[in-house]
Amino acid sequence: MISSDIIRTLSLKIFTCFILGMISAPVSGQTIHNGQFLEKLLKKHSTHLANVLDNPDKYEVQILYTKIDRNRKNEPHFTTYGYHVNNGKYFYPASTVKLSAVVLALEKLNKLGIDKNTPMLTGADRPEQTTVTADTTAEDKLPSVAHYARKILLASDNDAFNRLYEFIGQADFNDSLHAKGYKDVRITHRLESSIGAENNRYTNPVTFEKDGKVLYNQPGKYSEKKYISPEPIKMGKGYMKDGSLINESFDFTEKNFFALEEQHKLLKSLFFPEQVPARQRFNLTAEDYRFLYQYMSQFPVETEYPANYTDDYYDGYCKFLLFGGTKTRLPRHIRLFNKCGDAYGYLLDNAYIADFEKGIEFMLTAVIYCNEDQIFNDDHYDYEAIGLPFMRDVGKAIFDYELERHRPIRPDLSRFEVRYDK
């Protein structure tokens, strides 16, 4: 009889071939159609969308929608439509930066030859740094890249991102993305941390251990280069600090940035690696792809570990497009493989969306600014009134269009049908 290990190895090799296929030389860039098609489609859907889109400067809306058509070999052809897409226009990317952290951390582990479930112990060699040697939410009670990635993709955990940021290192984080052709991106700081720009250039020492043996020891790092905007970025008319209103524009010059088009490209590289230029691909295994597809689309309630995702982590907790963060149970045949974010009044989502019953697939990425009073850090953002309804209606408008449009070939989406924890 053939052992289960051999079967698993063969299955992963077959899956890798299926993912990467006969890689042809793709074009170096993606043409974006910026005509009125997308705007008309969205305005036709709802009055709410029309009101927002009639004020593009106020709401700083950017949208990218990629239509996917398959041939008889199931090879995809892409047509991308944009609305007010501008790589030079700053918006705060919030938690959407976390997807790149997961991917770069997995890639780094592959380079080191370390399994993603290996315990990862974080040390500290500076006063502002903190250590991690245990994780009570993990099955084995130990931190690992895999478990941090789960917490990021399922519930957008900030500390989990910070630990991967420290493992990758600020310089390698930015340089790796830039080398792959993602130019309009700056990752400069941990999230939900007030340690300042200079301290964020320092990252913690990290050790990977298994069965008492050190597999890799990475000393603390310092980024010699500053990854900040070359021009000052100041926005709004005020911000709260220590309980007081400061009547000055808020400074985003040293904050993270990840242009919408770059996020859309990253998504495409993960779901259609054979269709992007070679330099934009990541060094991921078949198991890495399966892992990403599972936890980008799995609902918290379907999760074994962390086991504390109860009522507070409803199905729509991190599903903005199409579902608008609803607290009701979501259909299981429609899956958003996504990474969303919200901070400083910016609401974002970056998703590959599939309906496995109807045979529908498309990519959709959007950002909206919903901060009517133009005050930052006051916790009075208009996510519920403006942002989430906008995301819901944008997703629904495209989904309804996809339902109606003719497809000569029904896509085979079995690549993305993964088994969930429960």
Short mmCIF file of C-alpha atoms in Angstrom, two decimals:
data_model
loop_
_atom_site.label_atom_id
_atom_site.label_comp_id
_atom_site.label_asym_id
_atom_site.label_seq_id
_atom_site.Cartn_x
_atom_site.Cartn_y
_atom_site.Cartn_z
CA MET A 1 0.00 0.00 0.00
CA ILE A 2 1.08 3.58 -0.69
CA SER A 3 1.70 5.57 2.51
CA SER A 4 -0.34 8.69 3.33
CA ASP A 5 2.89 10.76 3.27
CA ILE A 6 3.63 9.71 -0.32
CA ILE A 7 0.05 10.46 -1.37
CA ARG A 8 0.24 13.88 0.28
CA THR A 9 3.57 14.65 -1.45
CA LEU A 10 2.22 13.62 -4.85
CA SER A 11 -0.97 15.63 -4.30
CA LEU A 12 1.01 18.75 -3.47
CA LYS A 13 3.22 18.32 -6.54
CA ILE A 14 0.15 17.92 -8.76
CA PHE A 15 -1.43 20.97 -7.13
CA THR A 16 1.75 22.99 -7.73
CA CYS A 17 1.71 22.09 -11.41
CA PHE A 18 -1.96 22.97 -11.59
CA ILE A 19 -1.29 26.34 -9.95
CA LEU A 20 1.69 27.32 -12.07
CA GLY A 21 0.85 25.42 -15.22
CA MET A 22 2.71 26.00 -18.46
CA ILE A 23 3.89 29.50 -17.54
CA SER A 24 3.94 31.66 -20.61
CA ALA A 25 5.44 35.12 -20.88
CA PRO A 26 2.70 37.50 -19.72
CA VAL A 27 2.57 41.10 -20.71
CA SER A 28 4.53 43.44 -18.46
CA GLY A 29 1.52 45.48 -17.38
CA GLN A 30 -2.25 45.39 -17.07
CA THR A 31 -4.31 47.75 -19.18
CA ILE A 32 -6.89 49.61 -17.11
CA HIS A 33 -9.96 50.88 -18.92
CA ASN A 34 -10.89 54.18 -17.27
CA GLY A 35 -13.93 55.01 -19.36
CA GLN A 36 -17.48 55.46 -18.10
CA PHE A 37 -18.44 51.77 -18.10
CA LEU A 38 -17.72 51.18 -14.42
CA GLU A 39 -19.17 54.49 -13.24
CA LYS A 40 -22.41 53.97 -15.19
CA LEU A 41 -22.73 50.41 -13.94
CA LEU A 42 -22.35 51.47 -10.32
CA LYS A 43 -24.61 54.53 -10.49
CA LYS A 44 -27.33 52.43 -12.09
CA HIS A 45 -27.30 50.12 -9.10
CA SER A 46 -28.30 52.49 -6.29
CA THR A 47 -28.96 56.09 -5.34
CA HIS A 48 -26.47 55.74 -2.49
CA LEU A 49 -23.66 54.88 -4.90
CA ALA A 50 -24.64 57.71 -7.24
CA ASN A 51 -24.49 60.21 -4.34
CA VAL A 52 -20.99 59.08 -3.38
CA LEU A 53 -19.66 58.88 -6.94
CA ASP A 54 -20.98 62.36 -7.70
CA ASN A 55 -18.54 63.61 -5.04
CA PRO A 56 -15.31 61.76 -5.91
CA ASP A 57 -13.00 64.36 -4.38
CA LYS A 58 -14.83 64.40 -1.06
CA TYR A 59 -14.91 60.63 -0.70
CA GLU A 60 -11.57 59.92 -2.45
CA VAL A 61 -13.05 56.82 -4.05
CA GLN A 62 -10.84 54.51 -6.12
CA ILE A 63 -12.11 51.24 -7.59
CA LEU A 64 -10.58 48.47 -9.69
CA TYR A 65 -12.70 45.67 -11.14
CA THR A 66 -11.25 42.81 -13.17
CA LYS A 67 -13.60 40.74 -15.30
CA ILE A 68 -12.38 37.18 -15.91
CA ASP A 69 -13.27 35.03 -18.92
CA ARG A 70 -11.99 31.49 -19.44
CA ASN A 71 -11.25 29.59 -22.62
CA ARG A 72 -11.81 25.87 -23.17
CA LYS A 73 -8.52 25.12 -21.41
CA ASN A 74 -9.77 27.10 -18.39
CA GLU A 75 -7.10 29.73 -19.02
CA PRO A 76 -8.23 33.17 -17.80
CA HIS A 77 -8.41 36.37 -19.80
CA PHE A 78 -8.62 39.61 -17.82
CA THR A 79 -10.34 42.92 -18.56
CA THR A 80 -9.77 45.55 -15.88
CA TYR A 81 -11.87 48.67 -15.34
CA GLY A 82 -10.90 51.53 -13.10
CA TYR A 83 -12.63 54.44 -11.41
CA HIS A 84 -10.46 57.42 -10.37
CA VAL A 85 -7.43 55.16 -9.88
CA ASN A 86 -4.38 57.28 -9.08
CA ASN A 87 -1.19 55.73 -7.72
CA GLY A 88 0.03 59.18 -6.71
CA LYS A 89 -3.01 59.91 -4.54
CA TYR A 90 -2.34 59.11 -0.90
CA PHE A 91 -4.74 57.12 1.24
CA TYR A 92 -3.99 55.26 4.44
CA PRO A 93 -3.99 51.51 3.59
CA ALA A 94 -4.87 50.35 7.12
CA SER A 95 -4.91 46.56 7.51
CA THR A 96 -4.66 45.78 3.81
CA VAL A 97 -0.85 45.88 4.24
CA LYS A 98 -1.13 42.69 6.29
CA LEU A 99 -1.65 40.43 3.27
CA SER A 100 1.78 41.34 1.93
CA ALA A 101 3.28 40.59 5.36
CA VAL A 102 1.80 37.09 5.33
CA VAL A 103 3.08 36.40 1.81
CA LEU A 104 6.58 37.77 2.44
CA ALA A 105 6.88 35.84 5.70
CA LEU A 106 5.91 32.59 3.95
CA GLU A 107 8.37 33.33 1.17
CA LYS A 108 11.16 34.02 3.67
CA LEU A 109 10.49 30.74 5.46
CA ASN A 110 10.73 28.88 2.16
CA LYS A 111 14.11 30.50 1.53
CA LEU A 112 15.27 29.43 4.99
CA GLY A 113 13.84 25.92 4.62
CA ILE A 114 11.65 26.27 7.73
CA ASP A 115 8.09 25.01 8.04
CA LYS A 116 5.50 27.73 8.74
CA ASN A 117 4.25 25.85 11.82
CA THR A 118 7.67 25.92 13.50
CA PRO A 119 7.59 27.83 16.82
CA MET A 120 8.74 31.42 16.34
CA LEU A 121 10.04 33.15 19.47
CA THR A 122 10.34 36.93 19.43
CA GLY A 123 12.90 38.61 21.67
CA ALA A 124 13.66 42.24 22.48
CA ASP A 125 16.87 44.25 22.54
CA ARG A 126 15.40 47.74 22.87
CA PRO A 127 13.17 49.29 25.58
CA GLU A 128 10.17 49.82 23.27
CA GLN A 129 10.19 46.22 22.02
CA THR A 130 8.19 43.36 23.52
CA THR A 131 8.78 39.62 23.58
CA VAL A 132 6.55 36.68 22.64
CA THR A 133 7.35 33.14 23.75
CA ALA A 134 3.84 31.68 23.99
CA ASP A 135 0.43 31.97 22.35
CA THR A 136 -2.51 30.55 24.28
CA THR A 137 -4.76 30.73 21.18
CA ALA A 138 -2.57 28.27 19.22
CA GLU A 139 -3.16 24.52 19.31
CA ASP A 140 0.33 23.89 20.71
CA LYS A 141 0.30 27.16 22.73
CA LEU A 142 3.30 28.44 20.76
CA PRO A 143 3.55 31.31 18.27
CA SER A 144 4.37 30.59 14.62
CA VAL A 145 4.17 32.29 11.25
CA ALA A 146 1.24 30.04 10.35
CA HIS A 147 -0.73 31.01 13.43
CA TYR A 148 0.05 34.71 13.04
CA ALA A 149 -1.12 34.44 9.42
CA ARG A 150 -4.39 32.81 10.49
CA LYS A 151 -5.08 35.59 12.98
CA ILE A 152 -4.34 38.20 10.32
CA LEU A 153 -6.49 36.67 7.59
CA LEU A 154 -9.39 35.65 9.83
CA ALA A 155 -9.65 38.61 12.20
CA SER A 156 -7.08 41.21 11.04
CA ASP A 157 -5.03 40.93 14.23
CA ASN A 158 -2.65 43.89 14.63
CA ASP A 159 -0.14 42.22 16.94
CA ALA A 160 0.16 39.30 14.53
CA PHE A 161 1.08 41.73 11.75
CA ASN A 162 3.63 43.41 13.99
CA ARG A 163 5.35 40.10 14.67
CA LEU A 164 5.62 39.29 10.96
CA TYR A 165 6.85 42.85 10.30
CA GLU A 166 9.60 42.21 12.85
CA PHE A 167 10.50 38.85 11.29
CA ILE A 168 10.67 40.30 7.77
CA GLY A 169 12.43 43.55 8.77
CA GLN A 170 11.50 47.01 7.51
CA ALA A 171 14.15 47.18 4.79
CA ASP A 172 13.50 43.67 3.46
CA PHE A 173 9.74 44.28 3.58
CA ASN A 174 10.00 47.28 1.28
CA ASP A 175 12.91 46.15 -0.88
CA SER A 176 11.32 42.76 -1.57
CA LEU A 177 8.10 44.34 -2.81
CA HIS A 178 9.95 46.96 -4.85
CA ALA A 179 12.13 44.29 -6.47
CA LYS A 180 8.98 42.44 -7.55
CA GLY A 181 7.69 45.54 -9.30
CA TYR A 182 5.40 46.85 -6.57
CA LYS A 183 6.82 50.36 -6.59
CA ASP A 184 4.05 52.47 -5.05
CA VAL A 185 4.28 50.98 -1.58
CA ARG A 186 5.88 52.04 1.70
CA ILE A 187 5.62 49.90 4.83
CA THR A 188 7.16 51.93 7.62
CA HIS A 189 5.58 50.97 10.93
CA ARG A 190 3.87 48.50 13.20
CA LEU A 191 0.12 48.89 13.68
CA GLU A 192 -1.65 50.22 16.76
CA SER A 193 1.73 51.24 18.14
CA SER A 194 2.92 54.67 19.25
CA ILE A 195 6.66 54.02 19.40
CA GLY A 196 7.43 56.49 16.59
CA ALA A 197 9.05 56.38 13.15
CA GLU A 198 12.66 55.96 14.28
CA ASN A 199 11.89 53.06 16.62
CA ASN A 200 9.95 51.33 13.84
CA ARG A 201 13.17 51.13 11.86
CA TYR A 202 14.41 48.70 14.52
CA THR A 203 12.97 45.19 14.52
CA ASN A 204 13.21 42.50 17.17
CA PRO A 205 15.48 39.46 17.25
CA VAL A 206 13.63 36.30 16.22
CA THR A 207 14.42 32.63 16.82
CA PHE A 208 12.87 29.50 15.34
CA GLU A 209 13.12 26.45 17.57
CA LYS A 210 11.85 22.91 17.31
CA ASP A 211 12.23 20.14 19.87
CA GLY A 212 14.76 22.22 21.78
CA LYS A 213 16.92 22.81 18.70
CA VAL A 214 17.53 26.28 17.24
CA LEU A 215 16.84 26.17 13.50
CA TYR A 216 17.42 29.86 12.78
CA ASN A 217 18.45 32.83 14.89
CA GLN A 218 17.91 36.31 13.47
CA PRO A 219 19.42 39.22 15.39
CA GLY A 220 17.62 42.53 15.72
CA LYS A 221 17.77 44.68 12.60
CA TYR A 222 17.90 48.37 11.75
CA SER A 223 16.78 49.87 8.46
CA GLU A 224 19.46 52.29 7.27
CA LYS A 225 17.13 53.66 4.61
CA LYS A 226 14.04 55.72 5.35
CA TYR A 227 10.93 54.61 3.50
CA ILE A 228 8.84 57.75 3.72
CA SER A 229 7.04 60.01 1.27
CA PRO A 230 9.41 62.38 -0.58
CA GLU A 231 6.80 65.11 -0.17
CA PRO A 232 4.87 66.08 2.98
CA ILE A 233 1.40 64.54 3.28
CA LYS A 234 -0.90 66.54 5.52
CA MET A 235 -4.65 66.01 5.57
CA GLY A 236 -7.82 67.10 7.33
CA LYS A 237 -8.39 70.12 9.52
CA GLY A 238 -7.54 68.71 12.92
CA TYR A 239 -6.78 65.70 15.11
CA MET A 240 -7.16 64.56 18.67
CA LYS A 241 -4.08 64.14 20.86
CA ASP A 242 -4.16 63.29 24.57
CA GLY A 243 -7.83 64.23 24.70
CA SER A 244 -7.36 67.67 23.13
CA LEU A 245 -8.24 68.88 19.63
CA ILE A 246 -5.24 70.11 17.64
CA ASN A 247 -6.46 72.45 14.91
CA GLU A 248 -3.82 71.46 12.39
CA SER A 249 -3.68 69.03 9.49
CA PHE A 250 -2.68 65.47 10.42
CA ASP A 251 0.71 64.34 9.14
CA PHE A 252 0.77 61.09 7.13
CA THR A 253 4.25 61.64 5.69
CA GLU A 254 5.80 58.74 7.62
CA LYS A 255 2.75 56.48 7.52
CA ASN A 256 2.29 53.28 5.49
CA PHE A 257 1.17 53.52 1.87
CA PHE A 258 0.05 50.83 -0.58
CA ALA A 259 -1.46 52.13 -3.83
CA LEU A 260 -4.73 50.51 -4.92
CA GLU A 261 -3.34 49.27 -8.22
CA GLU A 262 -0.43 47.61 -6.41
CA GLN A 263 -2.83 45.84 -4.05
CA HIS A 264 -4.87 44.62 -7.02
CA LYS A 265 -1.67 43.35 -8.67
CA LEU A 266 -0.70 41.53 -5.48
CA LEU A 267 -4.08 39.80 -5.38
CA LYS A 268 -3.74 38.72 -9.00
CA SER A 269 -0.26 37.35 -8.37
CA LEU A 270 -1.63 35.12 -5.59
CA PHE A 271 -4.64 33.77 -7.47
CA PHE A 272 -3.24 33.73 -11.01
CA PRO A 273 0.56 33.49 -10.62
CA GLU A 274 0.98 32.15 -14.14
CA GLN A 275 -0.65 35.29 -15.54
CA VAL A 276 1.66 37.91 -14.04
CA PRO A 277 5.25 38.81 -14.92
CA ALA A 278 7.78 36.45 -13.34
CA ARG A 279 9.22 39.13 -11.07
CA GLN A 280 5.80 39.77 -9.51
CA ARG A 281 5.41 36.17 -8.38
CA PHE A 282 6.20 34.98 -4.89
CA ASN A 283 8.20 31.88 -4.01
CA LEU A 284 5.32 29.93 -2.52
CA THR A 285 4.63 26.22 -2.34
CA ALA A 286 1.41 24.48 -3.28
CA GLU A 287 0.66 24.13 0.42
CA ASP A 288 1.21 27.89 0.88
CA TYR A 289 -1.35 28.66 -1.82
CA ARG A 290 -3.85 26.24 -0.29
CA PHE A 291 -3.23 27.81 3.13
CA LEU A 292 -3.81 31.33 1.77
CA TYR A 293 -6.96 30.34 -0.10
CA GLN A 294 -8.37 28.68 3.00
CA TYR A 295 -7.78 31.42 5.53
CA MET A 296 -8.52 34.34 3.20
CA SER A 297 -12.01 32.88 2.68
CA GLN A 298 -12.74 30.98 5.89
CA PHE A 299 -15.20 32.49 8.36
CA PRO A 300 -14.11 32.83 11.99
CA VAL A 301 -16.88 30.46 13.10
CA GLU A 302 -15.41 27.76 10.82
CA THR A 303 -12.08 27.97 12.66
CA GLU A 304 -10.59 25.49 15.15
CA TYR A 305 -7.67 27.69 16.31
CA PRO A 306 -7.87 30.42 17.47
CA ALA A 307 -10.89 28.98 19.24
CA ASN A 308 -12.01 32.27 20.73
CA TYR A 309 -13.72 33.55 17.56
CA THR A 310 -17.26 33.55 18.95
CA ASP A 311 -20.17 35.96 18.46
CA ASP A 312 -17.94 39.05 18.24
CA TYR A 313 -16.39 37.58 15.09
CA TYR A 314 -19.47 37.20 12.91
CA ASP A 315 -19.29 36.01 9.29
CA GLY A 316 -19.08 39.51 7.83
CA TYR A 317 -16.51 40.74 10.36
CA CYS A 318 -13.84 41.14 7.69
CA LYS A 319 -16.03 40.95 4.57
CA PHE A 320 -16.80 44.48 3.37
CA LEU A 321 -17.36 44.16 -0.37
CA LEU A 322 -20.72 42.62 -1.32
CA PHE A 323 -21.67 41.95 2.32
CA GLY A 324 -20.94 45.30 3.96
CA GLY A 325 -19.78 43.74 7.20
CA THR A 326 -23.26 42.33 7.92
CA LYS A 327 -23.75 40.44 11.18
CA THR A 328 -26.12 37.90 9.62
CA ARG A 329 -25.01 34.45 8.47
CA LEU A 330 -23.44 34.56 5.01
CA PRO A 331 -24.01 32.00 2.22
CA ARG A 332 -21.35 29.29 2.06
CA HIS A 333 -21.28 28.97 -1.73
CA ILE A 334 -20.07 32.58 -2.15
CA ARG A 335 -16.57 33.24 -0.87
CA LEU A 336 -14.54 36.43 -0.56
CA PHE A 337 -10.83 35.68 -0.63
CA ASN A 338 -9.88 39.07 0.70
CA LYS A 339 -8.03 41.42 2.99
CA CYS A 340 -9.89 44.47 4.23
CA GLY A 341 -8.97 47.41 6.44
CA ASP A 342 -10.30 50.50 8.18
CA ALA A 343 -8.42 53.33 9.90
CA TYR A 344 -8.31 57.14 9.93
CA GLY A 345 -11.65 57.20 8.10
CA TYR A 346 -10.40 55.07 5.19
CA LEU A 347 -12.29 51.86 4.43
CA LEU A 348 -10.78 49.34 2.01
CA ASP A 349 -11.22 45.85 0.67
CA ASN A 350 -9.20 43.81 -1.81
CA ALA A 351 -10.94 40.62 -2.92
CA TYR A 352 -11.14 37.75 -5.35
CA ILE A 353 -14.84 36.81 -5.24
CA ALA A 354 -16.23 33.45 -6.33
CA ASP A 355 -19.71 31.94 -6.42
CA PHE A 356 -19.15 28.21 -6.75
CA GLU A 357 -22.80 27.45 -7.50
CA LYS A 358 -23.21 30.02 -10.27
CA GLY A 359 -19.70 29.74 -11.68
CA ILE A 360 -18.86 33.40 -11.12
CA GLU A 361 -15.44 34.89 -10.41
CA PHE A 362 -13.99 38.41 -10.45
CA MET A 363 -11.51 40.63 -8.65
CA LEU A 364 -12.56 43.85 -6.95
CA THR A 365 -10.53 46.38 -4.97
CA ALA A 366 -11.89 49.62 -3.53
CA VAL A 367 -11.16 52.42 -1.09
CA ILE A 368 -13.40 55.18 0.27
CA TYR A 369 -12.72 58.02 2.71
CA CYS A 370 -15.55 58.52 5.20
CA ASN A 371 -14.61 61.23 7.67
CA GLU A 372 -17.20 63.98 7.40
CA ASP A 373 -15.80 66.20 10.16
CA GLN A 374 -12.22 65.98 8.79
CA ILE A 375 -10.92 65.30 12.30
CA PHE A 376 -8.56 62.37 12.84
CA ASN A 377 -8.28 60.15 15.93
CA ASP A 378 -11.68 61.25 17.28
CA ASP A 379 -13.30 57.84 16.67
CA HIS A 380 -16.12 59.59 14.80
CA TYR A 381 -15.69 58.06 11.38
CA ASP A 382 -18.60 57.35 9.05
CA TYR A 383 -17.96 53.69 8.36
CA GLU A 384 -21.47 52.50 9.23
CA ALA A 385 -23.34 55.35 7.51
CA ILE A 386 -21.25 55.73 4.37
CA GLY A 387 -18.34 53.31 4.02
CA LEU A 388 -19.86 49.88 4.60
CA PRO A 389 -23.06 50.57 2.57
CA PHE A 390 -20.79 51.78 -0.23
CA MET A 391 -18.68 48.61 -0.13
CA ARG A 392 -21.80 46.45 -0.02
CA ASP A 393 -23.39 48.19 -2.99
CA VAL A 394 -20.21 48.25 -5.09
CA GLY A 395 -19.80 44.52 -4.57
CA LYS A 396 -23.48 43.82 -5.25
CA ALA A 397 -23.51 45.93 -8.41
CA ILE A 398 -20.59 44.00 -9.87
CA PHE A 399 -21.94 40.66 -8.64
CA ASP A 400 -25.34 41.32 -10.25
CA TYR A 401 -23.63 42.30 -13.50
CA GLU A 402 -21.61 39.09 -13.39
CA LEU A 403 -24.80 37.09 -12.85
CA GLU A 404 -26.38 38.58 -15.97
CA ARG A 405 -23.49 38.66 -18.41
CA HIS A 406 -22.99 35.83 -20.89
CA ARG A 407 -20.04 33.49 -20.46
CA PRO A 408 -19.27 31.15 -23.38
CA ILE A 409 -17.32 28.88 -21.00
CA ARG A 410 -18.25 28.16 -17.40
CA PRO A 411 -15.06 28.47 -15.32
CA ASP A 412 -13.63 25.53 -13.42
CA LEU A 413 -13.04 27.03 -9.98
CA SER A 414 -12.01 23.83 -8.21
CA ARG A 415 -8.55 25.28 -7.55
CA PHE A 416 -10.11 27.61 -5.00
CA GLU A 417 -12.52 25.16 -3.36
CA VAL A 418 -10.68 24.35 -0.15
CA ARG A 419 -11.58 22.41 2.97
CA TYR A 420 -12.28 24.53 6.04
CA ASP A 421 -11.51 23.66 9.65
CA LYS A 422 -15.14 22.85 10.43
#
